[in-house]
Coordinates of C-alpha atoms and ligand atoms in Angstrom, one line a residue:
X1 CA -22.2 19.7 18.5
X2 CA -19.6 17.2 18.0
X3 CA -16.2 18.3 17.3
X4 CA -14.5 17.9 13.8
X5 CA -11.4 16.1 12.7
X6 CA -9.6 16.4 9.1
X7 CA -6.8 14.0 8.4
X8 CA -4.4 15.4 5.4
X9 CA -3.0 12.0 4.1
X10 CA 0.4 11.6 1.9
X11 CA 2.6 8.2 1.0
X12 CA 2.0 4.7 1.1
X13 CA -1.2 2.4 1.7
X14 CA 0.6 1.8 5.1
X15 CA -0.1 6.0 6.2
X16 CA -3.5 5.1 4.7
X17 CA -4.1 2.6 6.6
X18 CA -2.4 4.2 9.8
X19 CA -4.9 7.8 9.0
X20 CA -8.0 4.7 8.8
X21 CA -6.7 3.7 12.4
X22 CA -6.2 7.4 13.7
X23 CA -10.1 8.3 12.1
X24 CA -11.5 5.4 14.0
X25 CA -10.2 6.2 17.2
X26 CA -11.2 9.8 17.1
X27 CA -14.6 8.7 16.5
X28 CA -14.4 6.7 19.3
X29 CA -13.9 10.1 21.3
X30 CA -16.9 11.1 19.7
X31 CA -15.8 13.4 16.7
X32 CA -16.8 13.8 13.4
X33 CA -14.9 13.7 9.9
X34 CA -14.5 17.1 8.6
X35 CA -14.8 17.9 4.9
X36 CA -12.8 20.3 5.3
X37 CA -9.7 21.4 7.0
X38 CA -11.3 24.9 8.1
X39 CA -13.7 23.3 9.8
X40 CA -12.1 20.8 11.9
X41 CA -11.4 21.4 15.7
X42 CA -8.1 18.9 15.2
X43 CA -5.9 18.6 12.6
X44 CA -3.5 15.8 11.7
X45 CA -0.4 15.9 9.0
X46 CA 0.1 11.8 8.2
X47 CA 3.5 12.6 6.1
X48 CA 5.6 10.4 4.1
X49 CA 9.1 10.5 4.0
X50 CA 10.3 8.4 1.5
X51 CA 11.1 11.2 -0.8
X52 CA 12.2 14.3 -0.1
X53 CA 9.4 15.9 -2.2
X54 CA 6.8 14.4 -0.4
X55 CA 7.9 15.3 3.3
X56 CA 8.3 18.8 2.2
X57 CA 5.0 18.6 0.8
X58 CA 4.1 17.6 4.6
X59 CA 6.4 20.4 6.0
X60 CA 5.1 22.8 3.9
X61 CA 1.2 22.3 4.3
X62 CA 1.7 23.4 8.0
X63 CA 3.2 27.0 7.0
X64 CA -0.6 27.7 5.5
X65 CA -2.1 26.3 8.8
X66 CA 0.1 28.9 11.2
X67 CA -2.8 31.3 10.7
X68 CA -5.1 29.9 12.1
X69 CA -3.6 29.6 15.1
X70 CA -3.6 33.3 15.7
X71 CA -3.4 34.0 19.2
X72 CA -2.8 30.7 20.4
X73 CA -6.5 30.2 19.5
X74 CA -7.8 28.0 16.7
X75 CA -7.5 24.0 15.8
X76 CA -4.8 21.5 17.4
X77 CA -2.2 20.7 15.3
X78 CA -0.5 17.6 14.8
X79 CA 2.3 16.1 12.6
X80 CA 2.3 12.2 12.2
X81 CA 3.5 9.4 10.3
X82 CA 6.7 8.7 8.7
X83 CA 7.5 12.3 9.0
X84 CA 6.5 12.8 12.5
X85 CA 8.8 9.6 13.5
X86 CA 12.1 10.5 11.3
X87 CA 12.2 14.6 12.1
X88 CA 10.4 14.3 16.4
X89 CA 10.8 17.8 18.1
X90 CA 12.4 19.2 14.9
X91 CA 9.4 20.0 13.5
X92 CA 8.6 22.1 16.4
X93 CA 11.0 24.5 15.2
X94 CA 10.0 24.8 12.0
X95 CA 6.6 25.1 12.8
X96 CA 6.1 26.3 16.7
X97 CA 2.6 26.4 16.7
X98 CA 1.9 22.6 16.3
X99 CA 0.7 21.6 19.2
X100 CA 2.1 17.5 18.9
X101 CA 4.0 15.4 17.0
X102 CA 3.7 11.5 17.0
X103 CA 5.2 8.4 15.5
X104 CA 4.6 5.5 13.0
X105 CA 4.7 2.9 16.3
X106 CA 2.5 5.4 18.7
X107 CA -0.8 6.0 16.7
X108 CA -3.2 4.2 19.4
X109 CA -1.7 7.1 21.7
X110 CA -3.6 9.8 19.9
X111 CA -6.5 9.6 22.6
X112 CA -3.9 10.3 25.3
X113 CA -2.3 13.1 23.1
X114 CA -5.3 14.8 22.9
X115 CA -5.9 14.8 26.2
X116 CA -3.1 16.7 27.2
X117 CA -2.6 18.8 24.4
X118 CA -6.7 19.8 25.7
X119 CA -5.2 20.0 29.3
X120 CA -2.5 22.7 28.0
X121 CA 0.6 20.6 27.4
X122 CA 2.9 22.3 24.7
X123 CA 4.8 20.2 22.1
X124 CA 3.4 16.8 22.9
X125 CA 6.1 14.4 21.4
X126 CA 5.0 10.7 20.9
X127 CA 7.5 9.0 18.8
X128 CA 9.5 6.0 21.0
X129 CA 9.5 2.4 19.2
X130 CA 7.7 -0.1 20.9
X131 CA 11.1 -2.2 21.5
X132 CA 9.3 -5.6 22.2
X133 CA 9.7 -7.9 19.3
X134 CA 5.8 -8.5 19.5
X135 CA 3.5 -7.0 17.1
X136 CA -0.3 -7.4 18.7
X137 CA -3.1 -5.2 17.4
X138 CA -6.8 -5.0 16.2
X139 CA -7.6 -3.6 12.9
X140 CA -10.3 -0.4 13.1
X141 CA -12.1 0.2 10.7
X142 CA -14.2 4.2 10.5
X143 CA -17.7 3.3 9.5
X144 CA -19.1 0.5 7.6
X145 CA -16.8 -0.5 4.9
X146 CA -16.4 -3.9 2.2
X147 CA -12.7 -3.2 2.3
X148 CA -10.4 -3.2 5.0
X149 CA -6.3 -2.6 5.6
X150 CA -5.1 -5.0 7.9
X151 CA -1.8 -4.9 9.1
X152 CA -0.1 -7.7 9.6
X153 CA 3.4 -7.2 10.0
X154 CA 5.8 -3.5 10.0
X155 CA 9.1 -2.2 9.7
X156 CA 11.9 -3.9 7.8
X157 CA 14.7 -5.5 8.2
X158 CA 16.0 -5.3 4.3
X159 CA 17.8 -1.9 4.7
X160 CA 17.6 -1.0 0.7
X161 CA 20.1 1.6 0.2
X162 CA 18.2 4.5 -1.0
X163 CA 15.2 3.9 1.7
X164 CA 14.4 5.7 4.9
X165 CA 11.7 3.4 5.7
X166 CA 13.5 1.1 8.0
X167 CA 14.6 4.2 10.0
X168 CA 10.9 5.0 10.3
X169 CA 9.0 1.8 10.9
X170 CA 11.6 -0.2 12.8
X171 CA 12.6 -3.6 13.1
X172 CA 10.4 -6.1 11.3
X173 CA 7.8 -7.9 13.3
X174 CA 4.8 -10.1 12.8
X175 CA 1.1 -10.0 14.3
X176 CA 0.0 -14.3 15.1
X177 CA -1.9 -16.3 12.7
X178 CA -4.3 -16.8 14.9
X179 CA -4.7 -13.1 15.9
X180 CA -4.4 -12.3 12.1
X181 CA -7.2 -14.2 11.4
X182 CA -9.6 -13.9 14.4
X183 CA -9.1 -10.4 13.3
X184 CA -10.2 -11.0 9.7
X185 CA -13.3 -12.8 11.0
X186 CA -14.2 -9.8 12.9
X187 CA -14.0 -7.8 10.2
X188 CA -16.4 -9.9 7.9
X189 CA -18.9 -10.1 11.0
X190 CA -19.1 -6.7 10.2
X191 CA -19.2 -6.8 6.5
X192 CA -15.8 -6.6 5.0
X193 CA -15.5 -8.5 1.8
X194 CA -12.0 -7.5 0.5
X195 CA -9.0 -7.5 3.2
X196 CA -5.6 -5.8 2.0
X197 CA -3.0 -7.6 3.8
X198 CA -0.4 -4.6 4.6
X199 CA 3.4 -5.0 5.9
X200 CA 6.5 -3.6 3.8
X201 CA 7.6 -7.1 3.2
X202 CA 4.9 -9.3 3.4
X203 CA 7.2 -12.3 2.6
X204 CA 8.8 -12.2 5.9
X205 CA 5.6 -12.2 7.5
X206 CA 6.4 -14.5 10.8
X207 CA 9.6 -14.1 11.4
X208 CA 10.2 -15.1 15.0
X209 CA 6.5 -16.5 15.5
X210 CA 6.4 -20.4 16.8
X211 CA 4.5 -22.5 14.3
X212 CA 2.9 -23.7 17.1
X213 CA 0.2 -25.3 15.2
X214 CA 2.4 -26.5 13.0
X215 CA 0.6 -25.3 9.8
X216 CA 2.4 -26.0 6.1
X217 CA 4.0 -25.2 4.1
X218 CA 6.9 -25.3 7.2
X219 CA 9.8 -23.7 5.0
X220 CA 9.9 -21.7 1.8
X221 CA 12.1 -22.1 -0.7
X222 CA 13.1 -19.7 -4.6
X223 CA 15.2 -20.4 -7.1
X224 CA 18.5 -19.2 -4.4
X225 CA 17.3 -22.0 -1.9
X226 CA 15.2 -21.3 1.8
X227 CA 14.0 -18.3 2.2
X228 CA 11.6 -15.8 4.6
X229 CA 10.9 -17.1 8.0
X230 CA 12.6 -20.3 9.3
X231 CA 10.9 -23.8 9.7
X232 CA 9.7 -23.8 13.2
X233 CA 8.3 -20.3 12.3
X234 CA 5.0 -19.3 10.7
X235 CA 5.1 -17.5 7.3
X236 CA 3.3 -15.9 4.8
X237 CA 1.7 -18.9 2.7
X238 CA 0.5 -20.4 6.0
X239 CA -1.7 -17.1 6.8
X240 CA -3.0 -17.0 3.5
X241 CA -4.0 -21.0 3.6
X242 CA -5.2 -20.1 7.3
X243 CA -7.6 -17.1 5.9
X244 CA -8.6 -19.1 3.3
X245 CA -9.9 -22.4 5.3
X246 CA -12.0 -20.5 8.5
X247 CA -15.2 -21.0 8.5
X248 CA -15.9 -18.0 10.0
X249 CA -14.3 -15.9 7.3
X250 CA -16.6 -17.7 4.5
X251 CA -18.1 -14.4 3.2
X252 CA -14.6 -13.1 2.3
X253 CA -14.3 -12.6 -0.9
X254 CA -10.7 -11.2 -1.8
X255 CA -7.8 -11.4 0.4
X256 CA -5.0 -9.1 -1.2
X257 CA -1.1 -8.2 0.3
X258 CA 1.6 -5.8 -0.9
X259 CA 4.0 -5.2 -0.5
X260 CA 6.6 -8.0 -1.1
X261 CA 10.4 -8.5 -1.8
X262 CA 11.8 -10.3 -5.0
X263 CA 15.2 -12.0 -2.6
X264 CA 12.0 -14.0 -0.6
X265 CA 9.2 -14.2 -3.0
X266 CA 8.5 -17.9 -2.5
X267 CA 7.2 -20.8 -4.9
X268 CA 5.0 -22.1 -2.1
X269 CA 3.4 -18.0 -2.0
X270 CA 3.2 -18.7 -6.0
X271 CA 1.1 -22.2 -5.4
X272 CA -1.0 -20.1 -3.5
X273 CA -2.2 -18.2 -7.0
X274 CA -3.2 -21.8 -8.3
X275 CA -6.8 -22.3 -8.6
X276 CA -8.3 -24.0 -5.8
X277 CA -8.4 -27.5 -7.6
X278 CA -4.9 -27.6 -8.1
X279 CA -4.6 -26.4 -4.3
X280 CA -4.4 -22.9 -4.6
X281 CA -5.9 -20.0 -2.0
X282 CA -9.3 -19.7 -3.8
X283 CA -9.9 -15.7 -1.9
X284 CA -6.4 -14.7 -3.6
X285 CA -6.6 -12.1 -5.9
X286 CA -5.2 -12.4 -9.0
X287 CA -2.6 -9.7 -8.4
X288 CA 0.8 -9.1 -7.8
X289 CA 3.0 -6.5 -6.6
X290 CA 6.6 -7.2 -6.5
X291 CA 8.8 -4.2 -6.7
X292 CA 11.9 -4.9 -9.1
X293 CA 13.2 -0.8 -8.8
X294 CA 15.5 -1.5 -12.1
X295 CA 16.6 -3.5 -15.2
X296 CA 19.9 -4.0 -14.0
X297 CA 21.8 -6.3 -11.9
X298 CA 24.6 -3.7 -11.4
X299 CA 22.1 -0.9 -10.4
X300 CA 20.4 -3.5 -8.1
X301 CA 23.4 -4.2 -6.4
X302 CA 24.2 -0.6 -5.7
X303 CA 20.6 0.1 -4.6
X304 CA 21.5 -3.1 -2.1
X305 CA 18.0 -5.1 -3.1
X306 CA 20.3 -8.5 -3.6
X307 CA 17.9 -10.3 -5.9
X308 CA 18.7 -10.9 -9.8
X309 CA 16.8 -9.8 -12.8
X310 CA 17.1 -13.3 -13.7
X311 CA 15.6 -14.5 -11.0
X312 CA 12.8 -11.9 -11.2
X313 CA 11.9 -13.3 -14.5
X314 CA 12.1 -16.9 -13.7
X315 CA 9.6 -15.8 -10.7
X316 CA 6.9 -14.1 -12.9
X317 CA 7.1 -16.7 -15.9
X318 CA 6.7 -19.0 -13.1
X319 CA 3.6 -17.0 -11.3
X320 CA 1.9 -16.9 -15.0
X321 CA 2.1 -20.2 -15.7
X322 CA 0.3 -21.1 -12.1
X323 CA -2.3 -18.4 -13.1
X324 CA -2.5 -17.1 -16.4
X325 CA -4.7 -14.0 -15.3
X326 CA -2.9 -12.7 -12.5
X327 CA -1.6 -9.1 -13.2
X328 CA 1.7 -7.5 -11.8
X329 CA 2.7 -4.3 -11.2
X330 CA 5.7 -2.9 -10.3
X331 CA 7.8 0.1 -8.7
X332 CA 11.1 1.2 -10.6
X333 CA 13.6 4.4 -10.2
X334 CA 15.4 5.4 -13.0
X335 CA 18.4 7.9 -12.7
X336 CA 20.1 6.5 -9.6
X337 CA 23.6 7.1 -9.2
X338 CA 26.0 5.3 -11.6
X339 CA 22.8 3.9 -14.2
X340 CA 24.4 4.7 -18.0
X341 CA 21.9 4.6 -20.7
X342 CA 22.4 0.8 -21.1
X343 CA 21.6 -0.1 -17.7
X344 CA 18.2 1.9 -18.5
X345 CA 17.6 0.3 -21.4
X346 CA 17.9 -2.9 -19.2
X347 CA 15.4 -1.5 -17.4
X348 CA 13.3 -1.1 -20.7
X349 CA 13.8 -4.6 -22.1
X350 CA 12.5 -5.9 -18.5
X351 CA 9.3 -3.8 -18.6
X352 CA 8.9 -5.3 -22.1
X353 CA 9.9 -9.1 -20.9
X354 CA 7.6 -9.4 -17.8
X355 CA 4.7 -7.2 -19.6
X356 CA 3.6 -5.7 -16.4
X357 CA 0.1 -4.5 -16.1
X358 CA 1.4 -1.1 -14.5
X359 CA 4.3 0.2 -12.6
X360 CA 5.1 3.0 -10.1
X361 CA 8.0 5.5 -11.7
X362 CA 10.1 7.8 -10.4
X363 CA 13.3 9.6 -10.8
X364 CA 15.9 9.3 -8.2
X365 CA 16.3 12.0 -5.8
X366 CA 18.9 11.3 -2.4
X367 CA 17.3 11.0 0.5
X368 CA 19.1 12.4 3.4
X369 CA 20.1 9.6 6.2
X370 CA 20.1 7.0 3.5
X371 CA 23.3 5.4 2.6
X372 CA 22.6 6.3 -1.3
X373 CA 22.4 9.9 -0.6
X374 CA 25.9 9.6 0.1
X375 CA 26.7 8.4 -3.3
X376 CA 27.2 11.3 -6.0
X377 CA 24.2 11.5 -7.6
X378 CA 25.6 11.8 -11.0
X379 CA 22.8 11.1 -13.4
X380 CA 21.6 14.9 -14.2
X381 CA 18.4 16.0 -13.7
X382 CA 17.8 16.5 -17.8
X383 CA 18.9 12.8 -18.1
X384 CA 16.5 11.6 -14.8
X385 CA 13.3 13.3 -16.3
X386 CA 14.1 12.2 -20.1
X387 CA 14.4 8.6 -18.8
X388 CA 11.2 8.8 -16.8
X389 CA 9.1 10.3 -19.6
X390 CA 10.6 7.7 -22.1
X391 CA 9.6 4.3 -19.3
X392 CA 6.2 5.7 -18.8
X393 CA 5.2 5.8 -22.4
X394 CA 6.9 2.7 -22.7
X395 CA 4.8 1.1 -20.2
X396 CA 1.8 2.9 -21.6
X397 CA 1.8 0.6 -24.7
X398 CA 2.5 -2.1 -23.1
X399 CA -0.5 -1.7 -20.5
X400 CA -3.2 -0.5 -23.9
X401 CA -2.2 -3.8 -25.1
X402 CA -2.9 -5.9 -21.6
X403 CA -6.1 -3.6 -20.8
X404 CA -7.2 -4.2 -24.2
X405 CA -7.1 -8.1 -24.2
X406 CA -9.9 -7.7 -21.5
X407 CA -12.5 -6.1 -23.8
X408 CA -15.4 -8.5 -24.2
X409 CA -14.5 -10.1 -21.3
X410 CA -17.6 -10.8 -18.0
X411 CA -15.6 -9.9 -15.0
X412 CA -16.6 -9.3 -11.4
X413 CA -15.6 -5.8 -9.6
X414 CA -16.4 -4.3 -6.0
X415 CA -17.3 -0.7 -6.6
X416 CA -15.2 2.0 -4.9
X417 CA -17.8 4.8 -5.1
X418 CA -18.4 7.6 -7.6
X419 CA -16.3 8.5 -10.6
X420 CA -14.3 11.3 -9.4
X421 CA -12.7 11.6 -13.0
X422 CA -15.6 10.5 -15.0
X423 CA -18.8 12.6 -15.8
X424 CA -21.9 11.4 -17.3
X425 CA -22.5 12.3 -21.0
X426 CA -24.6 15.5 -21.4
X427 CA -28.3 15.0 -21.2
X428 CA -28.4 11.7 -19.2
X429 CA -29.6 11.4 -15.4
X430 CA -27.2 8.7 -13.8
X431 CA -23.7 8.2 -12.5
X432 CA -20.4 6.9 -13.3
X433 CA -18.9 4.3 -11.0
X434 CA -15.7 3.4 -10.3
X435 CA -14.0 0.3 -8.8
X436 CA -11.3 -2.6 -8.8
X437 CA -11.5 -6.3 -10.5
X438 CA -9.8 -9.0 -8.9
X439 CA -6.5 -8.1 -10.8
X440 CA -6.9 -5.0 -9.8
X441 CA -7.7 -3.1 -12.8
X442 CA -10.4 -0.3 -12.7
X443 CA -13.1 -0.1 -14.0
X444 CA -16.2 2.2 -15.1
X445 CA -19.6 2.1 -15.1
X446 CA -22.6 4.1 -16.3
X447 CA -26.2 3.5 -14.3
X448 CA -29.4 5.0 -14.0
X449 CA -30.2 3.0 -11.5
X450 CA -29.8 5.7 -8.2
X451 CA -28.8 2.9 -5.6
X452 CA -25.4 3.5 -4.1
X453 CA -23.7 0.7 -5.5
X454 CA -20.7 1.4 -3.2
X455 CA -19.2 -1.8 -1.5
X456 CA -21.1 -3.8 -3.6
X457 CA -19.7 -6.8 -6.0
X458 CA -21.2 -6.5 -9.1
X459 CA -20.5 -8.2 -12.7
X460 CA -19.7 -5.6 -15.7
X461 CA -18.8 -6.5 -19.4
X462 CA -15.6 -5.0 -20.7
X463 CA -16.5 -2.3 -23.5
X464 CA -13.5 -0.3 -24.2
X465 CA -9.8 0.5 -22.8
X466 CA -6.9 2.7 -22.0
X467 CA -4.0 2.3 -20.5
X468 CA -4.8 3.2 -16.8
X469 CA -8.7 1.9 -16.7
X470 CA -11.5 -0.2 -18.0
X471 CA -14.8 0.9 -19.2
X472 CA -17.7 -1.7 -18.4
X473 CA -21.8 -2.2 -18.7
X474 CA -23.5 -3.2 -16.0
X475 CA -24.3 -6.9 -16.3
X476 CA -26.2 -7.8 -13.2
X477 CA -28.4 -5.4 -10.7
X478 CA -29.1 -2.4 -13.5
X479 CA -32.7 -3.1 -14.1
X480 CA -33.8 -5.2 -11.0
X481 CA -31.5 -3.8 -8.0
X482 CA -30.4 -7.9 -8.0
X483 CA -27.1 -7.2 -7.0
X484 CA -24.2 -9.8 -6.2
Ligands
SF4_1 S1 12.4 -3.6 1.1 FE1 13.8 -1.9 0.7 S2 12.5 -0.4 -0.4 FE2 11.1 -1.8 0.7 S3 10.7 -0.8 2.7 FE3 12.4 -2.3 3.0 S4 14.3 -1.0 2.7 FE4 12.6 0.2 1.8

């Protein structure tokens, strides 16, 4: 029988994508996917660290694994991601019955882990930096998927003061055009429609990279002059325009990318939204997100992001007016140290300027090893929780508002899978699908037909909305399986 595998997953698309990778090479060692954690012969923690919450959320899930290692029988243990790289053999004090503990940069050595940990090495600690300044990898993909993750770049260079992310993921560097998108072809050879284009700052894709074929645009310019990579260098826009023109990736039929930064979010990536006539990338998803984190230039400054609210705005009016459709999300953190009420209600007044589609909230907590957390965190916890609460329901009329526009509307989705939230209404045989437009908004639908629609494009007609989702009919493939 083969042996079992369970991957516990918490943080960013970029740990999802990294537990993708780790599931994938397991399987190459022949093991299966366990449903669950009791019944897998290896077990891997992907933590996030970028709050404190969540990497004791991490730290804390291994306490209830400790018994089944009774004996110094039972599964291998393992900690990895952003957690594994930031705390190395410390965790092995907390928790002396994990058997390894790996790194953001050493994923592709899980085979070798293994291996010894099987051969009877104790505390097997993977979690050096590759410190070349080349980035070359292959995307993996476990089983046959429409969507992929593809990374194209990691680490970052911008240093954010409240972020332990550079500390985790290194110095930035950038995978090749060219291996970008022999990669992508690849992918669609195998069936992948959708690629998510993943780095933490997508805009200074290429940094370093010769523009050896010298693709355009060469330089990128914002409203504060040249920005991102240098000319000589390749960049984002170029990747996307590369993508977008290979024959061999024809059958694509969304590229996506997050996550960007406002300081080098470029007008030539914004011509890339235009519609194809008017020389746009016509597999770009209409779909932005561009973190902004607060309403205020003064709290921006402390939190070291050196980008303007004024600038922001002048980006997304911009960004609308080259695609009216696109939707834009956002994250934000209310409550870090020194915000007053006005500087919040700065924060308000931008959510209700730039009408975002949805955002990402949280309340400020320090996060140790960051130069924030040596601020005085002197917005109380009362305050922190009050202002969050107040933002999301802000945000929640604005978003019933932009979801409800939609109703009426024909649009195209890829379905996800099952409803995990939705049920089918009592008496009916059918099921409740779930999946993403090409603005990203989700949406529902009902069918009797029992095909799997899963991976599949199909068209639905908006019928109702909330805040957070779209309900749709089915418009083509209910009745004759005729599916796009
Ligand atoms: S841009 Fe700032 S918030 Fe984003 S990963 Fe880099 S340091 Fe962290």
């Amino acid at each position: 029988m083969n042996p079992k595998f369970f991957i516990k997953t918490f943080g960013c698309q970029m740990n999802v994508a990294d537990t993708e990778r780790m599931s994938a090479l397991l399987s190459e060692l022949g093991m299966l996917p366990a449903d669950h954690l009791e019944d897998a012969q290896v077990i891997i923690i992907n933590g996030c660290s970028v709050r404190e919450k969540a990497s004791h959320k991490a730290v804390s899930i291994l306490g209830g694994l400790q018994e089944l290692k009774q004996d110094g029988r039972g599964p291998i243990i393992g900690m990895g991601g952003c957690v594994g790289q930031l705390d190395k053999e410390t965790l092995f004090k907390r928790a002396p019955f994990l058997d390894f503990v790996f790194g953001t940069d050493t994923i592709d050595n899980l085979p070798e882990i293994l291996h010894r940990v099987k051969n009877g090495e104790r505390r097997v600690l993977f979690t050096d930096f590759d410190p070349s300044m080349d980035y070359s990898t292959e995307t993996k993909v476990f089983g046959a998927k429409a969507q992929a993750f593809v990374n194209i770049m990691k680490g970052c260079d911008k240093y954010c003061t409240y972020c332990i992310v550079p500390y985790t993921r290194g110095r930035e560097k950038s995978r090749t055009i060219s291996e970008v998108v022999d990669d992508i072809a690849r992918l669609v050879a195998s069936g992948v429609r959708e690629v998510t284009l993943l780095g933490q700052n997508v805009n200074s894709f290429g940094k370093g990279n010769p523009n050896a074929s010298a693709r355009e645009p060469r330089e990128l310019h914002n409203v504060i002059g040249k920005v991102g990579p240098k000319d000589g260098e390749e960049n984002f826009p170029q990747l996307l325009r590369a993508i977008d023109s290979d024959s061999r990736c024809a059958e694509l039929k969304r590229i996506r990318f997050t996550s960007s930064h406002p300081l080098d979010f470029s007008e030539e990536l914004i011509d890339c939204y235009a519609s194809p006539e008017r020389g746009g990338v016509s597999r770009l998803s209409p779909n932005l997100h561009l973190p902004v984190q607060s309403g205020s230039n003064a709290v921006l400054q402390k939190m070291g992001r050196h980008h303007k609210i004024e600038t922001y705005v002048e980006q997304m009016d911009r960004l609308r007016q080259v695609c009216p459709d696109v939707s834009i999300s956002s994250d934000l953190i209310v409550g870090f140290p020194t915000e007053t009420a006005q500087d919040f209600e700065d924060t308000l007044a931008l959510c209700e300027r730039v009408q975002f589609d949805s955002i990402y909230a949280f309340a400020y907590s320090p996060r140790p090893g960051t130069r924030a957390s040596k601020m005085q965190d002197d917005v109380p916890n009362t305050v922190k929780n009050e202002r969050l609460n107040q933002l999301l329901q802000h945000q929640m009329k604005i978003a019933e508002k932009r979801y409800a526009s939609r109703i009426g509307k024909e649009m195209e989705m890829l379905v996800e899978g099952e409803s995990k939230n939705q049920k089918v209404a009592g008496g009916k045989s059918g099921k409740v699908w779930t999946g993403r437009t090409g603005c990203n908004r989700v949406v529902n639908f009902f069918s009797e037909n029992p095909m799997d629609f899963t991976g599949r494009f199909v068209n639905v007609k908006i019928v109702a909305a909330s805040g957070l989702s779209l309900q749709g009919e089915l418009v083509t493939g209910d009745a004759t399986g005729d599916i796009k």
